[in-house]
XYZ file of C-alpha atoms in Angstrom:
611
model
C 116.816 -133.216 -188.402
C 118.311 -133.850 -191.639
C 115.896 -136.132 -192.792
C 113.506 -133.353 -193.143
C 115.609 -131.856 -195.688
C 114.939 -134.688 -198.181
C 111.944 -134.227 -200.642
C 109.304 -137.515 -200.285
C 110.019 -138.162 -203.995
C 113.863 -139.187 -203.051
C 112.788 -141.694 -200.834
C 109.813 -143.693 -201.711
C 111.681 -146.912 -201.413
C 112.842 -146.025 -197.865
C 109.394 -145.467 -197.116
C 107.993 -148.234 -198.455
C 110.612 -150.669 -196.871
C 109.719 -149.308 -193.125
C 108.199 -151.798 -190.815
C 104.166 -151.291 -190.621
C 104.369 -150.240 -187.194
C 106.370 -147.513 -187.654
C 104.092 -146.419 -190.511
C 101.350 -146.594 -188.105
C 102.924 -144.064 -185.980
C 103.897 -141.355 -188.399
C 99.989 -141.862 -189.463
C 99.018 -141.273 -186.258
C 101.159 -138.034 -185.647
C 99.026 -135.361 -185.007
C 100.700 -131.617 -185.177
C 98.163 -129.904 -183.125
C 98.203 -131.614 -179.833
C 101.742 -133.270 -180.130
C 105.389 -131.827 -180.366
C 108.326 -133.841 -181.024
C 110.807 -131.448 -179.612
C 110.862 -130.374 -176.085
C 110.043 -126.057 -176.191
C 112.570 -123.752 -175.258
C 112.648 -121.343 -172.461
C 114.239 -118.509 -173.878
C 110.939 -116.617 -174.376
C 109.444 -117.574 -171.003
C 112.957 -115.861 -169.635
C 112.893 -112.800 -171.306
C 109.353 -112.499 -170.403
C 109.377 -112.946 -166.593
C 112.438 -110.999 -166.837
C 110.700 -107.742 -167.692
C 108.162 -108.890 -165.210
C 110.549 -108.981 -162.406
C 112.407 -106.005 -163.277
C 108.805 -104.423 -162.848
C 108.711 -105.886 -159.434
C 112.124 -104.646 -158.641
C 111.216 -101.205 -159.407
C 108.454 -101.109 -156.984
C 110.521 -99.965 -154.254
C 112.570 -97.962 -155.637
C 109.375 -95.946 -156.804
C 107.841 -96.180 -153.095
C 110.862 -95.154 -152.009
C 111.243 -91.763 -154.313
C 107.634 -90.692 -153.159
C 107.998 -91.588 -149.666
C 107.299 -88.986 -147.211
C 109.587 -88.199 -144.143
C 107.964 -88.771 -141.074
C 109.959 -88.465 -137.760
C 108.498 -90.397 -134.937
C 106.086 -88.994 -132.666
C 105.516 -89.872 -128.803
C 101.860 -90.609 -129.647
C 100.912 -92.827 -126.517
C 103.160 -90.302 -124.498
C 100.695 -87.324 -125.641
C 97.481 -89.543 -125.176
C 98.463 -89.748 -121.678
C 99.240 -86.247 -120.958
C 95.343 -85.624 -122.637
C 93.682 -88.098 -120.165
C 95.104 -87.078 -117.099
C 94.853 -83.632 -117.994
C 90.980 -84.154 -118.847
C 90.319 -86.751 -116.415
C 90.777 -84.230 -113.424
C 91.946 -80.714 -112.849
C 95.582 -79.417 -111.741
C 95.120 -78.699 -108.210
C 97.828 -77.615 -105.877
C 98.539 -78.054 -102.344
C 97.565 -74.722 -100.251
C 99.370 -74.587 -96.565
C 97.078 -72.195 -94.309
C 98.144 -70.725 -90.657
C 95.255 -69.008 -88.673
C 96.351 -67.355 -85.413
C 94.110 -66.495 -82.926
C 95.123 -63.717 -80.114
C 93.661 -63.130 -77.106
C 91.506 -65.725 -77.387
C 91.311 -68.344 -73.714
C 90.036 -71.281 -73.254
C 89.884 -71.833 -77.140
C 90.828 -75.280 -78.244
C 93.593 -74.904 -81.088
C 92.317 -78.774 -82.484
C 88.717 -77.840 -82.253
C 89.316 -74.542 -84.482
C 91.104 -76.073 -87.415
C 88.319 -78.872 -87.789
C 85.538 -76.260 -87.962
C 88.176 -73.694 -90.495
C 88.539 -76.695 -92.564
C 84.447 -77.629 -92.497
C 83.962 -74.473 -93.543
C 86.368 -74.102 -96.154
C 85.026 -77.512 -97.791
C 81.778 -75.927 -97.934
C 83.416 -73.200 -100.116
C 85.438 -76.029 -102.214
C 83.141 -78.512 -102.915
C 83.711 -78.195 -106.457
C 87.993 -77.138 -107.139
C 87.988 -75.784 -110.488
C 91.709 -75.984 -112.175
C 94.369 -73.666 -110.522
C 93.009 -73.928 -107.214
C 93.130 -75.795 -104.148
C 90.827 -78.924 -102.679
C 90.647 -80.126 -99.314
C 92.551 -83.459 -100.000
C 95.774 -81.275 -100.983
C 95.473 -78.552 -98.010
C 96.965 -78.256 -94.496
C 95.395 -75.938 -92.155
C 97.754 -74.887 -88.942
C 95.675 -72.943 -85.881
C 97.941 -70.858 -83.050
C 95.984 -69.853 -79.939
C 98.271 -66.972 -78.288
C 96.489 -66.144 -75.097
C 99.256 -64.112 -74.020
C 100.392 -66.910 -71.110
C 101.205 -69.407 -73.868
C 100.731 -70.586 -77.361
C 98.630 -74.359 -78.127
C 98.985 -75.457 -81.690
C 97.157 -78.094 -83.492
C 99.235 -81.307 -85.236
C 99.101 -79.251 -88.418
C 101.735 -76.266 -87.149
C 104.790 -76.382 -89.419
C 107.583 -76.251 -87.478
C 109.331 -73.539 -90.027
C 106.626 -71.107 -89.357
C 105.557 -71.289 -86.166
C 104.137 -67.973 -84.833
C 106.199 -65.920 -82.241
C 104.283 -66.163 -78.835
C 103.550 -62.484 -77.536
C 104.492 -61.115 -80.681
C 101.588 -58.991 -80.658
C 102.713 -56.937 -77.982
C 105.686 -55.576 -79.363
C 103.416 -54.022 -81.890
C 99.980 -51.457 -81.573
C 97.921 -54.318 -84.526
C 95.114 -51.431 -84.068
C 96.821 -47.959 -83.590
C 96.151 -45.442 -85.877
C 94.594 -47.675 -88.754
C 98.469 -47.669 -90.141
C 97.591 -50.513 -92.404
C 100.665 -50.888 -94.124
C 102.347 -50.488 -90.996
C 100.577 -53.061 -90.121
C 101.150 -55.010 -92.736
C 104.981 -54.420 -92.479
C 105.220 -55.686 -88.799
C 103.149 -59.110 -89.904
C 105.813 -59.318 -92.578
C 108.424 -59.035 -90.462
C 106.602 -62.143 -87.708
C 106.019 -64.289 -90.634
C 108.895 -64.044 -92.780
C 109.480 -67.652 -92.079
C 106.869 -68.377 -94.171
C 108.103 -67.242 -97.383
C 110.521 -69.889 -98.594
C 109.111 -72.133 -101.770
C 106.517 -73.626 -99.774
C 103.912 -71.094 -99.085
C 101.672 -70.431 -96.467
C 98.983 -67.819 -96.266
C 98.320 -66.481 -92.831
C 95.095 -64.948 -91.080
C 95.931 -63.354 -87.868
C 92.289 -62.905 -85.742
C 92.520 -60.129 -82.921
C 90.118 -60.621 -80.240
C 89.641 -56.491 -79.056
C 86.776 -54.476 -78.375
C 85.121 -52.165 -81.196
C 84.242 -52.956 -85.152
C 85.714 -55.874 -86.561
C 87.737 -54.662 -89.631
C 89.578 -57.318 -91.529
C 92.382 -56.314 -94.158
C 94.268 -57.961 -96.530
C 98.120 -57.336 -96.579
C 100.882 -56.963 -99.745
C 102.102 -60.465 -98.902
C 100.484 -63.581 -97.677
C 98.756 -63.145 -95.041
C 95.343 -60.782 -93.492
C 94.035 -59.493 -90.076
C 91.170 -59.655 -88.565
C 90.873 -56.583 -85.848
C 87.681 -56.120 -83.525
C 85.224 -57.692 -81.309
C 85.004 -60.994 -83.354
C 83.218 -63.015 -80.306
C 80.441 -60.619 -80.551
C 79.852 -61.815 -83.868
C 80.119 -65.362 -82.786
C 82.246 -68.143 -82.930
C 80.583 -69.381 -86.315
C 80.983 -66.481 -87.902
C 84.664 -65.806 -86.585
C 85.577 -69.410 -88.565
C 83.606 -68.751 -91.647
C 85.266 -65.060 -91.988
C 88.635 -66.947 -91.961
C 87.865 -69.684 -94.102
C 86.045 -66.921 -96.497
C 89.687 -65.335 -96.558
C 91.470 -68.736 -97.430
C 89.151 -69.598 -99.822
C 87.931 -66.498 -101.862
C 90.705 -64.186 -101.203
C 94.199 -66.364 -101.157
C 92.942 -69.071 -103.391
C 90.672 -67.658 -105.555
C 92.045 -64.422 -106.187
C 88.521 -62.383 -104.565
C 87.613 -62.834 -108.179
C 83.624 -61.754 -108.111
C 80.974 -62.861 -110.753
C 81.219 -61.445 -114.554
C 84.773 -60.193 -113.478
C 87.102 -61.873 -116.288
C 88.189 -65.574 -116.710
C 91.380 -66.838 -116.451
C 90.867 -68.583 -119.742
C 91.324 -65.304 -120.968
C 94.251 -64.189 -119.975
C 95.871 -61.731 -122.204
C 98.995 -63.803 -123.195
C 100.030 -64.721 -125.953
C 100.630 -68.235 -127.487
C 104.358 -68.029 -127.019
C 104.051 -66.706 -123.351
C 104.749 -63.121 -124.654
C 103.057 -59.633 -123.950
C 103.412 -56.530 -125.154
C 102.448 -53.330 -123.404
C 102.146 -50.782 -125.880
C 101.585 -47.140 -124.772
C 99.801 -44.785 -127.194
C 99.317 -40.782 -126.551
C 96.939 -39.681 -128.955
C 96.080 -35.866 -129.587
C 92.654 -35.829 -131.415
C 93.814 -32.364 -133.161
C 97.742 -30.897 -132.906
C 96.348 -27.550 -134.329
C 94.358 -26.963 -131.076
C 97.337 -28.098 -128.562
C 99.963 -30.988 -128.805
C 101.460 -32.746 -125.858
C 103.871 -34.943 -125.405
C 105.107 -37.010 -122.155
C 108.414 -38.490 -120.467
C 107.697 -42.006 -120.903
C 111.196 -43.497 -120.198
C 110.785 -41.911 -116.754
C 107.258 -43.673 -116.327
C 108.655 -46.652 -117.700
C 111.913 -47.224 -114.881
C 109.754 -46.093 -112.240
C 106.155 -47.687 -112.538
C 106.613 -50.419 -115.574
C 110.182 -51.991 -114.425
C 108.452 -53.114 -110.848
C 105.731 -54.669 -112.820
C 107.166 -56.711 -115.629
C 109.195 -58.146 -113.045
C 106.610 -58.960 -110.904
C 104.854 -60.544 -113.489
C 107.999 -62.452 -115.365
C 107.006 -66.050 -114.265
C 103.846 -65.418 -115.647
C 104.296 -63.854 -119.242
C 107.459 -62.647 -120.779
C 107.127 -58.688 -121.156
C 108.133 -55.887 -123.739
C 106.958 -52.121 -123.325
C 106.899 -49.692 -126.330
C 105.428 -46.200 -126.512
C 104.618 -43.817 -129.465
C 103.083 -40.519 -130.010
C 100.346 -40.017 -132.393
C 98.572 -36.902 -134.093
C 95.424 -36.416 -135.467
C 93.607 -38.715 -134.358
C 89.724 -38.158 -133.121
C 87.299 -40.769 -131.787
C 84.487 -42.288 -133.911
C 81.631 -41.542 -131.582
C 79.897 -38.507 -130.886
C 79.590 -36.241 -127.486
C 76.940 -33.666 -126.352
C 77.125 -31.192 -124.121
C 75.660 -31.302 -120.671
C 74.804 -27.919 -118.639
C 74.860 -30.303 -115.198
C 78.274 -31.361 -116.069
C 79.473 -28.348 -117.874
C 81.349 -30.482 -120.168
C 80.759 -32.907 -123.299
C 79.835 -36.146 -121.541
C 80.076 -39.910 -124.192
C 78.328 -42.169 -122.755
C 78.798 -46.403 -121.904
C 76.749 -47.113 -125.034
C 79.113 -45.266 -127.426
C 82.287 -47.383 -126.046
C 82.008 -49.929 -128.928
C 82.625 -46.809 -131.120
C 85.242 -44.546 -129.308
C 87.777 -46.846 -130.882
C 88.965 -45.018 -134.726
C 90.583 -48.138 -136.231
C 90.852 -45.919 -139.216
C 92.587 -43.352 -138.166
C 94.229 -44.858 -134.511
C 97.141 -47.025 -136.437
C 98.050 -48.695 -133.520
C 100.054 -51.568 -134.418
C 102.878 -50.274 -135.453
C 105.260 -53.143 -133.347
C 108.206 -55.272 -134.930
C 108.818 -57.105 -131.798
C 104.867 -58.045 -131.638
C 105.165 -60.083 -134.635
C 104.003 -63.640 -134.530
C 101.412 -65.252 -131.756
C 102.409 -62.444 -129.207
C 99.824 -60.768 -127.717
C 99.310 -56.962 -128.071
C 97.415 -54.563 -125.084
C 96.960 -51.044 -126.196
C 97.108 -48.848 -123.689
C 95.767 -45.045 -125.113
C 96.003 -41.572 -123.539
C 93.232 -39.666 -125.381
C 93.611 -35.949 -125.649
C 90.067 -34.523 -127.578
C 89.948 -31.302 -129.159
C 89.185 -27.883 -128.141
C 85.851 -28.616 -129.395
C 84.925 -31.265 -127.048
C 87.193 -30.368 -124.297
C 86.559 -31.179 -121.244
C 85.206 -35.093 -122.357
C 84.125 -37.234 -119.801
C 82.465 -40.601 -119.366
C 78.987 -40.864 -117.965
C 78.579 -44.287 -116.252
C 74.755 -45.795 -116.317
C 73.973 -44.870 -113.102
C 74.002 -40.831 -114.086
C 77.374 -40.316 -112.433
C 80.686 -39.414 -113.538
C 83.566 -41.959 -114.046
C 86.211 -41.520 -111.676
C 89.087 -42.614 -114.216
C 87.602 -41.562 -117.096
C 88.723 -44.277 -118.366
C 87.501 -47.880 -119.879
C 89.045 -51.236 -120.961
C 88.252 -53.925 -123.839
C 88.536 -57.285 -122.896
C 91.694 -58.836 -124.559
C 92.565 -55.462 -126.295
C 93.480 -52.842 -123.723
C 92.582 -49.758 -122.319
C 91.639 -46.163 -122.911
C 91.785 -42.933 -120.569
C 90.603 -39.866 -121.567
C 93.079 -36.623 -120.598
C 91.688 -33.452 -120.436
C 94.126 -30.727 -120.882
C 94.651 -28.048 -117.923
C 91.490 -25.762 -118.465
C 90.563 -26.972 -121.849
C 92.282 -23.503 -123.228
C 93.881 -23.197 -126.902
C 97.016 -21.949 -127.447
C 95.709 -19.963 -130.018
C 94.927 -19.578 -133.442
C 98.467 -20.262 -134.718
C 98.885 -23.136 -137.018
C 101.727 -24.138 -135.167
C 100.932 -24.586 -131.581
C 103.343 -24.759 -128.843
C 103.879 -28.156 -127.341
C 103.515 -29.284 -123.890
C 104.357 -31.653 -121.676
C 102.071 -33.811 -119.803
C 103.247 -33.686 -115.879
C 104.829 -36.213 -113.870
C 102.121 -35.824 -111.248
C 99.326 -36.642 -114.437
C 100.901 -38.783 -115.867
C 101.515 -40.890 -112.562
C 97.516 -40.661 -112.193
C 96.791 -42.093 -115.887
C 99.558 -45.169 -115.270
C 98.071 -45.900 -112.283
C 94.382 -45.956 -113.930
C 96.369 -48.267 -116.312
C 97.890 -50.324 -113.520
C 94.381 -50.982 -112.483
C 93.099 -51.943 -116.309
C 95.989 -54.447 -116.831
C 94.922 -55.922 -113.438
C 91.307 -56.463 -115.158
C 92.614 -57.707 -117.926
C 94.160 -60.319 -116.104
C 91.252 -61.012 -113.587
C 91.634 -59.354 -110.844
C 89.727 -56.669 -109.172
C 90.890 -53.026 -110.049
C 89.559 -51.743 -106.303
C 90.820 -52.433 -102.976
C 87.928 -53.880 -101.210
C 86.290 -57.518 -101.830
C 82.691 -57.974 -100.338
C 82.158 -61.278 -99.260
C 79.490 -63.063 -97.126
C 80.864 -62.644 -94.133
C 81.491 -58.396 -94.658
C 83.769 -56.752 -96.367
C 87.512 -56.997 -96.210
C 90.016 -54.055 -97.197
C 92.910 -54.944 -100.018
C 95.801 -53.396 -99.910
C 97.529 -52.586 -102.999
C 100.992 -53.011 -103.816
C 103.700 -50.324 -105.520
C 104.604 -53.329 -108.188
C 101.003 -53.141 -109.026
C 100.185 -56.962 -107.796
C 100.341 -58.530 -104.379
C 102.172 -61.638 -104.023
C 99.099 -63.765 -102.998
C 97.769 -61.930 -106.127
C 101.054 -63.513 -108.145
C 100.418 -66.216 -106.362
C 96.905 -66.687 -107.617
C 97.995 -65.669 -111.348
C 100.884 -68.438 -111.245
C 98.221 -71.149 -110.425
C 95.458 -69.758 -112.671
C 97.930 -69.370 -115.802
C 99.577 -72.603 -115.236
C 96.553 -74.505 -115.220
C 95.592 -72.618 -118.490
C 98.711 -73.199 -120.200
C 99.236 -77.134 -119.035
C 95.186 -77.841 -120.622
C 96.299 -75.913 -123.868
C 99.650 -77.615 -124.061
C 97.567 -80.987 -124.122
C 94.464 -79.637 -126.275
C 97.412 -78.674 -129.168
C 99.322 -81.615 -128.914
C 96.404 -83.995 -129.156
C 95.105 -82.090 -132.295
C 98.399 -82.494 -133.500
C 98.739 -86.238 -133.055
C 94.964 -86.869 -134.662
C 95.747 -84.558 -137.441
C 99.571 -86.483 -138.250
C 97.508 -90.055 -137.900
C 94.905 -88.727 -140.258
C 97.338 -87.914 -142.932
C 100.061 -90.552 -143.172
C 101.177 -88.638 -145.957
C 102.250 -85.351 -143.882
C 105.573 -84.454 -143.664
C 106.804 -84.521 -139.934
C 110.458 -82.917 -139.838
C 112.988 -83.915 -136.944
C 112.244 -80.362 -135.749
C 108.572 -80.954 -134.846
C 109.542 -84.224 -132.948
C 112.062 -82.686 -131.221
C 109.408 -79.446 -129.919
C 106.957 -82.613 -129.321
C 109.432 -84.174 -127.219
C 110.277 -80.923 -125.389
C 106.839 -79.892 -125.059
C 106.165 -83.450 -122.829
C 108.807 -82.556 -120.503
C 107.911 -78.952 -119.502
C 104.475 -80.279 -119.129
C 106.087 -83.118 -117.159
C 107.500 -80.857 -115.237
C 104.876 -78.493 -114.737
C 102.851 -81.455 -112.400
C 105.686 -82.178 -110.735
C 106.556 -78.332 -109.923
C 102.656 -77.958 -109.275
C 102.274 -80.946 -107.199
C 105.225 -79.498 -104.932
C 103.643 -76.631 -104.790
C 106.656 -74.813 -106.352
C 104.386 -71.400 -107.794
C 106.285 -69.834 -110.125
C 108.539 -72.692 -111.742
C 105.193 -74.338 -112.504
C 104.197 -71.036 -114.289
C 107.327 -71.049 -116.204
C 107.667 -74.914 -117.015
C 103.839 -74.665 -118.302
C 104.780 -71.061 -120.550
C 107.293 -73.550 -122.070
C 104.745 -76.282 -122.818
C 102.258 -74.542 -124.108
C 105.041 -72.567 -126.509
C 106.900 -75.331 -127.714
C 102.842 -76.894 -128.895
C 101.935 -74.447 -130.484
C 105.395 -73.759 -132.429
C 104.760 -77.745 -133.481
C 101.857 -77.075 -134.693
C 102.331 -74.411 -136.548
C 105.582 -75.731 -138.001
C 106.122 -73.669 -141.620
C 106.795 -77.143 -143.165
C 103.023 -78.588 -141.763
C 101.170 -75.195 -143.084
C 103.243 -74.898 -146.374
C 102.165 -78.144 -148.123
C 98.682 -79.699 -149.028
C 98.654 -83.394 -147.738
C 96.995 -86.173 -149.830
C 95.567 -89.807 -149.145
C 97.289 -92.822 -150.792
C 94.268 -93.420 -153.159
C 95.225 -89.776 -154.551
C 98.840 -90.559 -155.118
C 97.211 -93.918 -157.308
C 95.000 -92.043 -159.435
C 98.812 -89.770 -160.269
C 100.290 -92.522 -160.889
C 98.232 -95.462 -162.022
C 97.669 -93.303 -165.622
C 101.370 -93.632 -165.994
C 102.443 -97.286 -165.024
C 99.199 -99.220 -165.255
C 99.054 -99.585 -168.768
C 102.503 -100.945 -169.227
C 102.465 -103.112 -166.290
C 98.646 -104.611 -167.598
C 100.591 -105.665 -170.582
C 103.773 -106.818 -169.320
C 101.456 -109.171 -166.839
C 99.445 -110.286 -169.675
C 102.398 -111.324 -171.436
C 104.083 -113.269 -169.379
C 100.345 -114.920 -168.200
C 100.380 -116.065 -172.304
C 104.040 -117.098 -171.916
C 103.588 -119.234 -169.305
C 100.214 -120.658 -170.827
C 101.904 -121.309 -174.304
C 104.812 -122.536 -172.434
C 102.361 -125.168 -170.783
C 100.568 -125.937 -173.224
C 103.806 -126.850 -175.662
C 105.429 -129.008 -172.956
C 101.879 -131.040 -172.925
C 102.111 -131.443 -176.766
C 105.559 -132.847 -175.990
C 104.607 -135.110 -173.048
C 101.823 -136.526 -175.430
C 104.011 -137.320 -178.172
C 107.042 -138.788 -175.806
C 104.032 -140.938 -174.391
C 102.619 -141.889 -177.446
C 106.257 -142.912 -178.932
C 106.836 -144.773 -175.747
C 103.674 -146.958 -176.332
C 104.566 -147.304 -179.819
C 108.006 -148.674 -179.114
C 106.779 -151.268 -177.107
């Protein structure tokens, strides 16, 4: 390079003595398309340096807005959906019928035609019930010399030949007598697998047919006067309607509606409301009513929902609709069409309940004391008659009775009345008009007869408030319910987390997900076993542990976003500096090329010169 650093005007000599090719090649030097040094790399590097150190930072920024997403078991829950849509949770039903004093009757012959007739009545199983691919029906023929079974007789219940002698099955119409002594024959028949029992009494007089406390019915009378026919389709009415179904008539309630709450919990709460304390006040000894008539109950229904009781007092309180006096009735008479108004949810502040915080549900119960002014109140059905209770319910709210006090006196003009207590003996009378409400509520007839298409059949009610067929019936009904919800909330849930694959899905959720899949898991295998009240239990699970998953706080709390959202944040910040950064190093790399083909041209050009 130092021969740059001489002026032209010190050498002209030196120029003038170089050869005349060489002079040809300076001449033909031309700086714009020719180098004669080889270009550096040093910008090129620091260039694609701060490219690459973009690149690096790309995950490092995913990373810092990545969103925590524990796995769900998302073919596991598909599953559960289609075989829970695809066809209804049946379970298997094990019937006995027993026929006495009946000769010369073939015990095969009978269960074909009970079971005939009992498809007839099943042709299309609805969820919580029984079809005729998952029932066994066992027939007895005691004719008093001997006993001839069918193949279907279950060798742990078999009926006791001449058992029906020990014991008058028509003296004295002692039903529960009755019903005791059956009891007592068919205890057998009580263990895990259940069987529901119709024992047919071939006797002269009416035919009467009852249905007992436990699980099984009789059938009392001259039944072969009625015909053989009808004898079989009374039976398989009683299977069908009454054991499986629950004697549930139309327009009675659903079992979709079932007042439980999303986290299998009731409570009962108990309201005594006087309308106006300066006329009379009353009070009542609940924790009596509550160890005597409510303890049986909440036990009897524990597989089914988990139960709390509370009770309060309330004053001033008076109804929203109006009554008129009626000289028939001597009394103030509301009618069926002010119902939707009795209710004051101004002045009847009913929820008052810690414990009912949360998806539990609530069923007010309300003892309704009116004032001296409309004293006595009762309820005039459509018909023109007088309700019996006094009382009506609300579907999926509760129930209301209506107490008149002892002779609708005042205590007097005092402002501050004495108070009274409500007896035992009324107060027995309104729990069991409440006994019969929560038994609507849930489904289930509130009287004791069922009238069915072959006559009518007596119920007989129990002191726990429901039979055990009836528990029996609420088991299946709520289990199916629960297992169909259970899958309807976790499939939302597993659309809704694939929709967003920005939602946050903690270890929690996937752990109530996972836990959710094996109670329902378990609930088909309890209900194909016909195991009752585990299946109830395993599905209250299920259905809980869904909805708490869905309703996780950390799913509700935040607002979810697409990735095209999280772009537009961030493209305004890092775009612009990346654009250039990529330009740059695109005109680096293009100058770069370009100056090493300058070079190349000259090299080549010297090359061909030298030669």
């Amino acid at each position: 390079m130092a021969e740059f650093s001489e002026s032209p005007k010190d050498r002209p000599s030196e120029i003038s003595e170089l050869p005349d090719e060489s002079q040809n090649s300076v001449s033909d030097f031309d700086p714009c398309t020719m180098r004669k040094t080889k270009p550096g790399l040093k910008r090129l590097f620091l260039t694609l340096t701060v490219l690459f150190s973009f690149f690096l930072g790309s995950p490092f920024l995913l990373k810092s807005i990545e969103i925590y997403r524990s796995p769900l078991p998302f073919r596991d829950i598909d599953s559960l959906s289609d075989s829970v849509g695809s066809s209804p949770l049946l379970f298997p039903c094990h019937f006995q019928a027993i026929f006495v004093g009946f000769d010369n009757f073939d015990a095969y012959e009978l269960g074909i035609s009970i079971k005939h007739e009992m498809k007839k009545l099943t042709k299309h199983p609805v969820c919580g019930t029984c079809s005729d691919s998952n029932y066994t029906v066992s027939v007895t023929v005691d004719s008093g010399s001997g006993c001839a079974r069918n193949y279907n007789a279950e060798s742990t219940c078999m009926w006791r030949c001449g058992a029906i002698g020990e014991f008058d099955l028509g003296g004295g119409g002692d039903d529960d007598g009755v019903d005791e002594f059956l009891g007592s024959v068919l205890g057998s028949c009580e263990g895990f697998r259940k069987v529901y029992s119709v024992v047919v009494v071939n006797r002269g007089g009416e035919v009467r047919a009852v249905v007992g406390k436990y699980r099984h019915a009789w059938i009392i009378g001259g039944v072969l006067e009625e015909g053989m026919n009808a004898m079989v389709a009374r039976v398989a009415e009683t299977f069908v309607k009454v054991f499986v179904n629950g004697g549930k008539e139309e327009g009675s309630i659903h079992g979709e509606f079932m007042p439980v709450g999303a986290d299998g919990r009731i409570v009962l709460s108990f309201n005594l409301l006087n309308a106006d304390p300066t006329d009379w006040i009353y009070g009542w000894d609940f924790q009596r009513i509550d160890e005597i008539l409510l303890a049986p109950v909440i036990k009897a229904l524990g597989p089914v929902a988990n139960i709390s009781v509370e009770s309060q007092v309330l004053y001033h309180t008076p109804k929203s609709s109006f009554s008129y006096w009626d000289e028939k009735w001597d009394s103030y008479i509301f009618s069926t069409k002010d119902l939707p108004f009795f209710v004051n949810s101004n002045e009847w502040h009913l929820d008052t309940s810690i414990a009912a915080g949360g998806r539990s549900k609530i069923l007010q119960f309300v003892v309704y004391i009116p004032s001296a002014k409309e004293c006595p109140l009762l309820l005039q059905l459509p018909n023109g008659e007088i309700s019996v209770t006094n009382a009506f319910i609300s579907p999926m709210w509760g129930g209301v009775a209506v107490w008149n006090p002892p002779g609708c006196s005042r205590d007097s003009e005092s402002k501050h009345p004495a108070r009274h207590t409500i007896s035992p003996q009324d107060l027995q009378k309104v729990f069991e008009i409440f006994m019969g409400q929560l038994r609507q509520l849930f489904g289930l007839k509130s009287d004791s007869l069922y009238a069915g298409a072959s006559g009518t059949t007596n119920l007989l009610a129990s002191e726990r408030g429901f039979t055990e067929w009836e528990l029996d019936v609420l088991s299946r009904q709520h289990t199916c319910f629960n297992l169909v919800s259970c899958a309807t909330t976790l499939g939302s849930l597993s659309r809704l987390v694939q929709s967003l694959p920005r939602m946050i899905i903690m270890d929690e959720i996937g752990k109530q997900v996972k836990f959710s899949l094996e109670a329902a898991k378990l609930t088909q295998s309890n209900a194909s076993l016909g195991i009752y009240d585990a299946s109830a239990v395993s599905s209250r699970q299920a259905r809980s542990l869904a909805e708490d998953a869905f309703f996780h706080p950390s799913i509700m709390s935040v607002s979810y976003y697409s990735f095209e959202h999280c772009f537009a944040v961030y493209s305004p910040f890092f775009l612009p500096v990346s654009m250039h950064v990529l330009l740059a190093a695109f005109r680096e790399w293009r100058r770069y090329k370009q100056e090493t083909a300058k070079y190349l041209a000259w090299k080549k050009k010297a090359k061909v010169a030298a030669s």
